[in-house]
mmCIF file of C-alpha atoms in Angstrom:
data_model
loop_
_atom_site.group_PDB
_atom_site.id
_atom_site.type_symbol
_atom_site.label_atom_id
_atom_site.label_comp_id
_atom_site.label_asym_id
_atom_site.label_seq_id
_atom_site.Cartn_x
_atom_site.Cartn_y
_atom_site.Cartn_z
ATOM 1 C CA ASP A 119 42.204 20.353 -0.794
ATOM 2 C CA ALA A 120 43.625 18.612 -3.404
ATOM 3 C CA GLY A 121 42.046 15.469 -2.103
ATOM 4 C CA VAL A 122 43.587 11.638 -2.399
ATOM 5 C CA ILE A 123 46.524 12.004 -4.309
ATOM 6 C CA GLN A 124 47.645 8.740 -6.472
ATOM 7 C CA SER A 125 50.725 8.202 -8.476
ATOM 8 C CA PRO A 126 51.635 7.320 -11.642
ATOM 9 C CA ARG A 127 47.924 8.009 -12.932
ATOM 10 C CA HIS A 128 49.477 4.880 -16.002
ATOM 11 C CA GLU A 129 52.018 2.745 -15.498
ATOM 12 C CA VAL A 130 53.079 -0.023 -18.387
ATOM 13 C CA THR A 131 55.138 -2.403 -16.874
ATOM 14 C CA GLU A 132 56.744 -5.693 -17.851
ATOM 15 C CA MET A 133 55.568 -9.601 -16.561
ATOM 16 C CA GLY A 134 58.097 -9.595 -13.239
ATOM 17 C CA GLN A 135 58.934 -6.564 -13.106
ATOM 18 C CA GLU A 136 58.626 -4.252 -9.432
ATOM 19 C CA VAL A 137 55.796 -1.779 -9.263
ATOM 20 C CA THR A 138 54.953 0.906 -6.574
ATOM 21 C CA LEU A 139 51.862 2.468 -6.430
ATOM 22 C CA ARG A 140 51.533 6.235 -4.155
ATOM 23 C CA CYS A 141 48.612 7.276 -2.329
ATOM 24 C CA LYS A 142 49.495 10.508 -0.830
ATOM 25 C CA PRO A 143 45.201 10.909 1.611
ATOM 26 C CA ILE A 144 43.105 13.768 3.148
ATOM 27 C CA SER A 145 45.371 15.825 5.414
ATOM 28 C CA GLY A 146 43.369 14.540 8.203
ATOM 29 C CA HIS A 147 41.111 10.783 7.333
ATOM 30 C CA ASN A 148 43.303 9.097 9.782
ATOM 31 C CA SER A 149 42.152 5.629 7.710
ATOM 32 C CA LEU A 150 43.717 4.691 4.291
ATOM 33 C CA PHE A 151 41.868 1.871 2.450
ATOM 34 C CA TRP A 152 43.069 0.217 -1.141
ATOM 35 C CA TYR A 153 40.835 -1.242 -4.151
ATOM 36 C CA ARG A 154 41.293 -2.579 -6.751
ATOM 37 C CA GLN A 155 39.476 -2.288 -9.490
ATOM 38 C CA THR A 156 38.593 -5.251 -12.525
ATOM 39 C CA MET A 157 35.717 -6.295 -14.918
ATOM 40 C CA MET A 158 35.045 -9.880 -13.664
ATOM 41 C CA ARG A 159 35.674 -8.465 -9.354
ATOM 42 C CA GLY A 160 34.294 -4.979 -9.849
ATOM 43 C CA LEU A 161 35.841 -3.310 -6.714
ATOM 44 C CA GLU A 162 37.960 -5.295 -4.324
ATOM 45 C CA LEU A 163 38.428 -4.207 -1.090
ATOM 46 C CA LEU A 164 43.148 -5.378 -1.043
ATOM 47 C CA ILE A 165 44.037 -4.297 2.317
ATOM 48 C CA TYR A 166 43.553 -0.826 5.451
ATOM 49 C CA PHE A 167 45.095 1.425 7.677
ATOM 50 C CA ASN A 168 43.483 2.792 10.666
ATOM 51 C CA ASN A 169 45.992 5.669 12.598
ATOM 52 C CA ASN A 170 49.152 4.268 10.223
ATOM 53 C CA VAL A 171 47.896 0.417 11.576
ATOM 54 C CA PRO A 172 47.434 -2.348 8.784
ATOM 55 C CA ILE A 173 43.887 -3.984 9.802
ATOM 56 C CA ASP A 174 42.820 -5.869 7.811
ATOM 57 C CA ASP A 175 45.471 -7.820 4.795
ATOM 58 C CA SER A 176 42.446 -10.765 4.271
ATOM 59 C CA GLY A 177 41.917 -8.942 0.274
ATOM 60 C CA MET A 178 45.714 -8.348 -0.858
ATOM 61 C CA PRO A 179 45.400 -12.265 -3.694
ATOM 62 C CA GLU A 180 49.087 -13.121 -2.479
ATOM 63 C CA ASP A 181 52.305 -12.702 -1.029
ATOM 64 C CA ARG A 182 53.321 -10.954 -4.403
ATOM 65 C CA PHE A 183 51.500 -7.606 -2.564
ATOM 66 C CA SER A 184 52.740 -5.698 -0.083
ATOM 67 C CA ALA A 185 51.589 -2.043 1.232
ATOM 68 C CA LYS A 186 53.065 -0.211 3.201
ATOM 69 C CA MET A 187 52.062 3.536 5.530
ATOM 70 C CA PRO A 188 54.525 4.911 7.341
ATOM 71 C CA ASN A 189 53.136 7.578 9.053
ATOM 72 C CA ALA A 190 49.860 10.159 8.046
ATOM 73 C CA SER A 191 50.302 11.223 4.834
ATOM 74 C CA PHE A 192 51.636 7.955 2.341
ATOM 75 C CA SER A 193 51.259 4.468 1.730
ATOM 76 C CA THR A 194 52.342 2.349 -1.254
ATOM 77 C CA LEU A 195 51.522 -0.855 -2.383
ATOM 78 C CA LYS A 196 53.925 -3.046 -4.314
ATOM 79 C CA ILE A 197 53.616 -6.154 -6.146
ATOM 80 C CA GLN A 198 56.812 -7.959 -6.912
ATOM 81 C CA PRO A 199 57.065 -9.276 -9.348
ATOM 82 C CA SER A 200 54.272 -8.971 -11.729
ATOM 83 C CA GLU A 201 51.819 -10.698 -13.397
ATOM 84 C CA PRO A 202 50.199 -10.442 -16.319
ATOM 85 C CA ARG A 203 46.645 -10.318 -13.836
ATOM 86 C CA ASP A 204 47.453 -7.358 -11.948
ATOM 87 C CA SER A 205 46.356 -5.330 -15.180
ATOM 88 C CA ALA A 206 43.627 -3.731 -12.887
ATOM 89 C CA VAL A 207 42.887 -0.181 -11.883
ATOM 90 C CA TYR A 208 43.951 0.373 -8.421
ATOM 91 C CA PHE A 209 41.900 2.949 -6.318
ATOM 92 C CA CYS A 210 42.817 4.545 -2.448
ATOM 93 C CA ALA A 211 40.652 6.208 -0.723
ATOM 94 C CA SER A 212 40.754 8.034 3.363
ATOM 95 C CA ARG A 213 37.728 8.526 4.917
ATOM 96 C CA TYR A 214 37.846 10.554 8.449
ATOM 97 C CA GLY A 215 35.648 8.404 11.466
ATOM 98 C CA THR A 216 33.405 6.663 11.026
ATOM 99 C CA ASP A 217 29.784 8.000 9.648
ATOM 100 C CA SER A 218 31.827 9.144 6.446
ATOM 101 C CA GLY A 219 31.370 7.915 3.051
ATOM 102 C CA TYR A 220 34.930 7.720 0.945
ATOM 103 C CA THR A 221 37.568 9.826 -0.788
ATOM 104 C CA PHE A 222 38.974 7.697 -4.091
ATOM 105 C CA GLY A 223 41.766 8.902 -4.942
ATOM 106 C CA SER A 224 42.378 9.226 -9.213
ATOM 107 C CA GLY A 225 43.669 5.304 -9.672
ATOM 108 C CA THR A 226 46.589 3.749 -11.122
ATOM 109 C CA ARG A 227 45.785 2.626 -13.534
ATOM 110 C CA LEU A 228 47.750 -1.102 -14.011
ATOM 111 C CA THR A 229 49.094 -3.078 -17.380
ATOM 112 C CA VAL A 230 51.668 -5.233 -17.433
ATOM 113 C CA VAL A 231 52.691 -7.015 -20.249
ATOM 114 C CA ILE B 12 31.661 -11.578 2.205
ATOM 115 C CA LEU B 13 29.096 -9.772 1.891
ATOM 116 C CA ASN B 14 26.284 -10.028 -1.169
ATOM 117 C CA VAL B 15 25.836 -6.434 -2.464
ATOM 118 C CA GLU B 16 22.892 -6.648 -5.059
ATOM 119 C CA GLN B 17 22.332 -4.078 -7.361
ATOM 120 C CA SER B 18 19.684 -3.529 -9.865
ATOM 121 C CA PRO B 19 18.882 -3.609 -13.105
ATOM 122 C CA GLN B 20 22.476 -3.118 -14.190
ATOM 123 C CA SER B 21 21.762 -0.273 -16.887
ATOM 124 C CA LEU B 22 18.651 2.233 -17.224
ATOM 125 C CA HIS B 23 18.273 4.964 -20.399
ATOM 126 C CA VAL B 24 15.830 7.539 -19.595
ATOM 127 C CA GLN B 25 14.627 10.727 -21.078
ATOM 128 C CA GLU B 26 16.269 13.830 -19.303
ATOM 129 C CA GLY B 27 13.450 15.025 -17.331
ATOM 130 C CA ASP B 28 12.484 11.276 -16.182
ATOM 131 C CA SER B 29 12.519 10.159 -13.129
ATOM 132 C CA THR B 30 14.192 6.905 -12.587
ATOM 133 C CA ASN B 31 15.437 4.443 -9.243
ATOM 134 C CA PHE B 32 17.702 2.059 -9.067
ATOM 135 C CA THR B 33 17.677 -0.435 -5.603
ATOM 136 C CA CYS B 34 20.046 -2.164 -4.212
ATOM 137 C CA SER B 35 19.624 -5.604 -2.381
ATOM 138 C CA PHE B 36 21.463 -7.293 1.124
ATOM 139 C CA PRO B 37 21.158 -10.760 2.601
ATOM 140 C CA SER B 38 21.866 -9.310 5.782
ATOM 141 C CA SER B 39 21.316 -6.486 8.463
ATOM 142 C CA ASN B 40 24.717 -7.375 9.973
ATOM 143 C CA PHE B 41 25.613 -3.986 8.683
ATOM 144 C CA TYR B 42 27.365 -0.750 10.099
ATOM 145 C CA ALA B 43 26.102 1.033 7.307
ATOM 146 C CA LEU B 44 24.678 1.735 3.657
ATOM 147 C CA HIS B 45 26.850 3.387 0.743
ATOM 148 C CA TRP B 46 25.692 4.821 -2.490
ATOM 149 C CA TYR B 47 28.831 6.300 -4.546
ATOM 150 C CA ARG B 48 27.906 8.020 -7.645
ATOM 151 C CA TRP B 49 31.292 6.887 -10.453
ATOM 152 C CA GLU B 50 31.569 9.468 -13.095
ATOM 153 C CA THR B 51 33.942 7.304 -16.846
ATOM 154 C CA ALA B 52 37.370 8.466 -16.028
ATOM 155 C CA LYS B 53 36.968 9.885 -12.772
ATOM 156 C CA SER B 54 37.145 8.414 -9.084
ATOM 157 C CA PRO B 55 34.040 7.380 -7.268
ATOM 158 C CA GLU B 56 31.915 9.684 -5.605
ATOM 159 C CA ALA B 57 30.097 9.455 -1.771
ATOM 160 C CA LEU B 58 26.334 10.238 -2.358
ATOM 161 C CA PHE B 59 25.116 9.082 1.062
ATOM 162 C CA VAL B 60 26.208 6.793 3.921
ATOM 163 C CA MET B 61 23.583 6.214 5.698
ATOM 164 C CA THR B 62 22.899 3.300 8.965
ATOM 165 C CA LEU B 63 19.433 4.235 10.346
ATOM 166 C CA ASN B 64 15.777 1.408 9.113
ATOM 167 C CA GLY B 65 14.060 4.065 7.561
ATOM 168 C CA ASP B 66 16.972 6.911 7.108
ATOM 169 C CA GLU B 67 16.091 8.517 4.141
ATOM 170 C CA LYS B 68 19.035 11.320 2.371
ATOM 171 C CA LYS B 69 18.880 14.402 0.535
ATOM 172 C CA LYS B 70 21.362 15.773 -1.645
ATOM 173 C CA GLY B 71 19.215 18.415 -4.417
ATOM 174 C CA ARG B 72 17.494 15.911 -6.646
ATOM 175 C CA ILE B 73 18.979 12.734 -5.755
ATOM 176 C CA SER B 74 17.366 10.712 -2.383
ATOM 177 C CA ALA B 75 17.879 7.440 -1.197
ATOM 178 C CA THR B 76 15.497 5.462 1.724
ATOM 179 C CA LEU B 77 16.793 2.170 3.545
ATOM 180 C CA ASN B 78 15.077 -0.420 4.619
ATOM 181 C CA THR B 79 17.289 -3.009 7.258
ATOM 182 C CA LYS B 80 14.804 -4.867 7.705
ATOM 183 C CA GLU B 81 13.948 -6.077 4.062
ATOM 184 C CA GLY B 82 16.651 -5.837 2.815
ATOM 185 C CA TYR B 83 17.093 -2.588 0.143
ATOM 186 C CA SER B 84 18.679 0.431 -0.339
ATOM 187 C CA TYR B 85 16.316 2.196 -2.888
ATOM 188 C CA LEU B 86 17.737 5.403 -5.295
ATOM 189 C CA TYR B 87 15.767 8.026 -6.481
ATOM 190 C CA ILE B 88 16.725 11.116 -9.942
ATOM 191 C CA LYS B 89 14.071 13.538 -9.926
ATOM 192 C CA GLY B 90 14.101 14.501 -13.631
ATOM 193 C CA SER B 91 17.222 13.205 -14.424
ATOM 194 C CA GLN B 92 19.315 15.285 -16.716
ATOM 195 C CA PRO B 93 22.146 14.215 -18.622
ATOM 196 C CA GLU B 94 25.243 14.705 -15.879
ATOM 197 C CA ASP B 95 23.277 12.884 -13.433
ATOM 198 C CA SER B 96 24.995 10.374 -16.519
ATOM 199 C CA ALA B 97 27.055 7.938 -14.449
ATOM 200 C CA THR B 98 27.785 4.500 -12.924
ATOM 201 C CA TYR B 99 25.549 4.423 -9.384
ATOM 202 C CA LEU B 100 27.361 1.938 -7.035
ATOM 203 C CA CYS B 101 25.928 0.875 -3.572
ATOM 204 C CA ALA B 102 28.324 -0.116 -0.563
ATOM 205 C CA LEU B 103 28.281 -2.300 3.343
ATOM 206 C CA LEU B 104 29.561 -1.234 5.564
ATOM 207 C CA THR B 105 31.687 -3.800 8.247
ATOM 208 C CA GLY B 106 31.978 -3.702 11.609
ATOM 209 C CA ALA B 107 35.074 -4.181 10.490
ATOM 210 C CA ASN B 108 35.880 -1.402 7.865
ATOM 211 C CA ASN B 109 34.845 -3.555 5.571
ATOM 212 C CA LEU B 110 33.276 -1.797 2.090
ATOM 213 C CA PHE B 111 31.171 -4.742 -0.312
ATOM 214 C CA PHE B 112 30.712 -2.770 -3.283
ATOM 215 C CA GLY B 113 27.484 -4.299 -5.685
ATOM 216 C CA THR B 114 28.587 -3.656 -9.635
ATOM 217 C CA GLY B 115 26.318 -0.831 -10.169
ATOM 218 C CA THR B 116 23.448 0.454 -11.999
ATOM 219 C CA ARG B 117 24.769 2.347 -15.195
ATOM 220 C CA LEU B 118 21.959 5.469 -16.426
ATOM 221 C CA THR B 119 22.469 7.374 -19.246
ATOM 222 C CA VAL B 120 20.336 9.838 -19.697
ATOM 223 C CA ILE B 121 19.823 10.218 -23.382
ATOM 224 C CA PRO B 122 19.492 14.054 -24.273
#
């Protein structure tokens, strides 16, 4: 298995632009998580899906952030419009069941200038 | 929000030394405790998932214990090697499936 695949690895965009981050979870994993990592706050959960259904989006910072999971093998995290304070590394993770650890993707480093 | 504290923040040890660090949390109101290893420029990798008081897990030279009553978990590394250099993250999983991470202990093993 190729693991959790995220794209792009790096994204540099101008303030105000729309940014879409993509994630392909491990096949068979039924939970998918989006995390944001910053120096100040460490790893923070933004949203997670269980069987493609959003369960908890209380970590999504603002309405500018949205996430979808149209099927079991794909999820997107969209920021529109982007702002410089959104600059961070965004990780996607997936898991099967409830007793296993999370498998993280390599992350997308977002820079908004 | 669960307050997960890890200590020390960073640690330098000589190759061959054994070491340990701590994850502490205020209550036992969680579903599981996870340990992750995070190498620079890579993504976190799951080491252990622990659920029961008194639980002890081992993987090679790395082991972990959990004391839910007193609110701590220890991670031990026996005979540290340079390749053990990484940030070790502790995280608590709530019943709502929210994994709260500590800020990690950054370990550097000096050859």
